[in-house]
Structure formats: structure tokens, C-alpha cells
XYZ file of C-alpha atoms in Angstrom:
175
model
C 52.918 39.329 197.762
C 49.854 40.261 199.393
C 49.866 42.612 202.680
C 48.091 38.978 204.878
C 51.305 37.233 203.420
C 53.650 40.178 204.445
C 52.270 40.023 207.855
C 52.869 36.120 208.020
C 56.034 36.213 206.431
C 56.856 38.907 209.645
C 55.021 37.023 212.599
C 57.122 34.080 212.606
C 60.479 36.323 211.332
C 60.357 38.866 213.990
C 61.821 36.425 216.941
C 64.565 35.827 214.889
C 65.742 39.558 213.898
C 68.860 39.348 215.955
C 69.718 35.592 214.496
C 69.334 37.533 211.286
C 71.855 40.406 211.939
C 74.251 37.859 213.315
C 73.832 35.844 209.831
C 74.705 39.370 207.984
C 77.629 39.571 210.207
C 79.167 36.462 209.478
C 78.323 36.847 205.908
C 80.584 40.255 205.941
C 83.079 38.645 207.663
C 83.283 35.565 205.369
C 83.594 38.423 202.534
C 85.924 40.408 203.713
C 88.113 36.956 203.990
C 87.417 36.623 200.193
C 88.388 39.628 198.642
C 91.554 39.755 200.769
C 92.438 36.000 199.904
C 92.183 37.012 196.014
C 93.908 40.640 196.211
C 96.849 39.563 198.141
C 97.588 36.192 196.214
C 97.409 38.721 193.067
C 99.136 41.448 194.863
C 102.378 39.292 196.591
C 103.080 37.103 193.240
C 102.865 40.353 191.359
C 105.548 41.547 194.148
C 107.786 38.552 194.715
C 108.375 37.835 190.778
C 108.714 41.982 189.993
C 112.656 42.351 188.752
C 112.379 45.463 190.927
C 114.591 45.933 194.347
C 111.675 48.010 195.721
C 108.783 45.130 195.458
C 106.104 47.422 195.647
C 106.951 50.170 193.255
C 104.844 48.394 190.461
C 101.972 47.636 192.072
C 99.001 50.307 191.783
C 98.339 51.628 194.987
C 95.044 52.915 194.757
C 93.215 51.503 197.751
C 93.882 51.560 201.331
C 93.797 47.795 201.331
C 96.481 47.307 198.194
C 98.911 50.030 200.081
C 98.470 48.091 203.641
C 98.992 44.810 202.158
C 102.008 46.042 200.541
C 103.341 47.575 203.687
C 102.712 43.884 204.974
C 104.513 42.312 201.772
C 108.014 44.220 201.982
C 107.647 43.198 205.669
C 108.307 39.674 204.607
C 110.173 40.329 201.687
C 112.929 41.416 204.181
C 113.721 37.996 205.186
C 113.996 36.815 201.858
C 111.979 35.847 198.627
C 111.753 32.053 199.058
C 111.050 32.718 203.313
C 108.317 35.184 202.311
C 106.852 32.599 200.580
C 106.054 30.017 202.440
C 105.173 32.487 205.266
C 102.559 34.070 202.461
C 101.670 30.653 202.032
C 100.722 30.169 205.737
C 98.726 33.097 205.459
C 97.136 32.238 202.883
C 95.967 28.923 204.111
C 94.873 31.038 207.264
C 92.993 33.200 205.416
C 91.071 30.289 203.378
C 90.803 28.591 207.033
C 88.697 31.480 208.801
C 86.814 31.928 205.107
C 85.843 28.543 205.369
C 84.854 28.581 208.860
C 82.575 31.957 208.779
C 80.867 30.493 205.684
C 80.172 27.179 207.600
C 79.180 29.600 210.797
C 76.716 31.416 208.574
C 75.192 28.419 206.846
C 74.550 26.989 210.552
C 73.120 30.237 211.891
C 70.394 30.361 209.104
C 70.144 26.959 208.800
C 69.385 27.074 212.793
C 66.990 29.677 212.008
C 65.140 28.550 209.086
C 64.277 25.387 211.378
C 63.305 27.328 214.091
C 60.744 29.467 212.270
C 59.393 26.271 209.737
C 58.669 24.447 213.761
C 56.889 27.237 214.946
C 55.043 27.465 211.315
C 54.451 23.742 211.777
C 53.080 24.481 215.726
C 50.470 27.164 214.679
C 49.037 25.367 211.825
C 49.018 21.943 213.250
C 47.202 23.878 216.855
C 45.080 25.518 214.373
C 43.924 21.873 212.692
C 43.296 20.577 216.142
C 40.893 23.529 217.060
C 39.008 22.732 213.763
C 35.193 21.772 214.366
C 34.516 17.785 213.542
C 32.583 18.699 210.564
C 35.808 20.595 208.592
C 37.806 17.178 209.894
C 34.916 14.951 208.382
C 34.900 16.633 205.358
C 38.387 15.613 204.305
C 40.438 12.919 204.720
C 42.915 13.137 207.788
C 45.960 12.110 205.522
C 45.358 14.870 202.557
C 45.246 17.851 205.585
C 48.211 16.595 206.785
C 50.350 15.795 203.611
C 49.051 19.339 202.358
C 50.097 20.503 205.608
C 53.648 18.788 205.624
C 54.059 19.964 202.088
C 52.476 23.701 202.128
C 55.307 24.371 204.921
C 58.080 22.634 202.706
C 57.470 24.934 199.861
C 57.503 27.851 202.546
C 60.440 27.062 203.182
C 61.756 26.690 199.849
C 60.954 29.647 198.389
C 60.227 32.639 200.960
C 63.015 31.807 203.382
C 65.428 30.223 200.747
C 64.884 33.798 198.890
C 65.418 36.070 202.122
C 68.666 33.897 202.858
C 69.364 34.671 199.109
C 68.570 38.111 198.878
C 70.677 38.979 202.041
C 73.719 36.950 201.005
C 73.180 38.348 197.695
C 73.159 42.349 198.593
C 76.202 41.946 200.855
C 78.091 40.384 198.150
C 77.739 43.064 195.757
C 78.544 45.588 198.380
């Protein structure tokens, strides 16, 4: 990528840095909801089918996370194995809910901002057309400028905005 692409890439980004930082937000979020949806479902059924009176004793408690959701599981285990259950259940459901919903909240937020920066991509070329001197117009035909216009900004779109949305989604994933 060349240093004039770079600087493109950062004209029509830079009004958008805070719609960014709220996208990485709601990414974290909608992770956070992930990894705690798989460790407790592995974490309670390992507790509520244990033969052990003290549920947690055979669970590793190596994280912060594992030992508060523990706390949290003999908590319900107290009103019974079948009760615990179906409130883990609830949670559970919960937790999928707000997963679901910060995923769909993210998607929307870059979505919102993809389309804002492709319309003012759109704006600047199209002005830039319409400045043109009659002799670039006359020299090609109207419907090939626009078409490679209409098309140039799809594949834009496509690939350098698809691949930010990617790489960001990507790095907070791993982390």
C-alpha cells in the first residue's frame, strides 16, 4: 500500500475514529459474553454431575473467572441440583441473549460506518467528475466513468474496509 493510498484510506477514516472505538467496544463486550457462555456451561455440568458434596472441589481453579463462577455455582447449588438448573439455564439463555445482541450492535455500528465513509467516497469523486474540463468528459463515454466509478468504490469497500473490520474483530478475538 502506497503512502497516497495510506493517506486516502485516513481522509475519509478519520471522522469516524470514535464510531471505530465504539465498534471495538462492542466487539469486547460480545467476547467477553462468549468465553463466559462456554466456561460456565463446561464449568456448572462439570459441578452439578460431580459425586462430590462440595461441587467445586474438582474443578481447577486456576483463573479468577473459574473461582468466581464457582463461588456463583454453589450459590445455586444450595437450593438444589434440579432448581440450579433451570436457574443456570436462564442464565445461560441470558448470556446467549446479550451475546447476540452486542454482535448485532457491532455489525450495525460498522455497517453504519462503512456506509458513511463509501457516501462521502462516492461525494468527492462524483464532485471531482463534475469539476472535470469538457474535453476529459468527451473523451470517454459518460456511462464507463460512472460504472468504473460505481464499481472502483464497491471494491473499496470490499477489500480495504471489509479487511480493517476484519483485522479489528480479528486481534480482539485472539486477545
Amino acid at each position: 500500500m502506497t503512502t497516497k493510498e495510506r493517506r486516502f484510506i485516513l481522509h475519509f477514516s478519520k471522522p469516524y475514529i470514535g464510531n471505530y472505538f465504539l465498534y471495538v467496544l462492542l466487539i469486547m463486550i460480545m467476547t467477553v459474553f462468549s468465553i463466559c457462555s462456554v466456561l460456565s456451561i463446561n464449568n456448572f455440568l462439570q459441578i452439578l454431575f460431580s459425586s462430590n458434596t462440595s461441587s467445586s472441589a474438582n474443578v481447577v481453579k486456576d483463573t479468577i473467572l473459574n473461582s468466581t463462577l464457582n463461588r456463583i455455582y454453589d450459590y445455586f447449588l444450595v437450593f438444589g441440583k434440579s432448581k440450579a438448573l433451570y436457574i443456570f439455564c436462564g442464565i445461560i439463555l441470558g448470556i446467549y441473549f446479550l451475546k447476540d445482541v452486542f454482535t448485532y450492535l457491532s455489525a450495525y455500528q460498522i455497517g453504519y460506518t462503512r456506509n458513511k465513509i463509501i457516501r462521502n467516497v462516492r461525494n468527492s469523486l462524483f464532485g471531482k467528475f463534475l469539476n472535470q474540463d469538457l474535453s476529459f468528459l468527451s473523451k470517454y463515454q459518460k456511462g464507463d466513468l460512472l460504472s468504473r466509478l460505481s464499481s472502483d468504490i464497491i471494491e473499496y469497500d470490499e477489500t480495504v474496509l471489509k479487511s480493517i473490520q476484519n483485522l479489528i474483530s480479528a486481534v480482539i478475538l485472539i486477545l
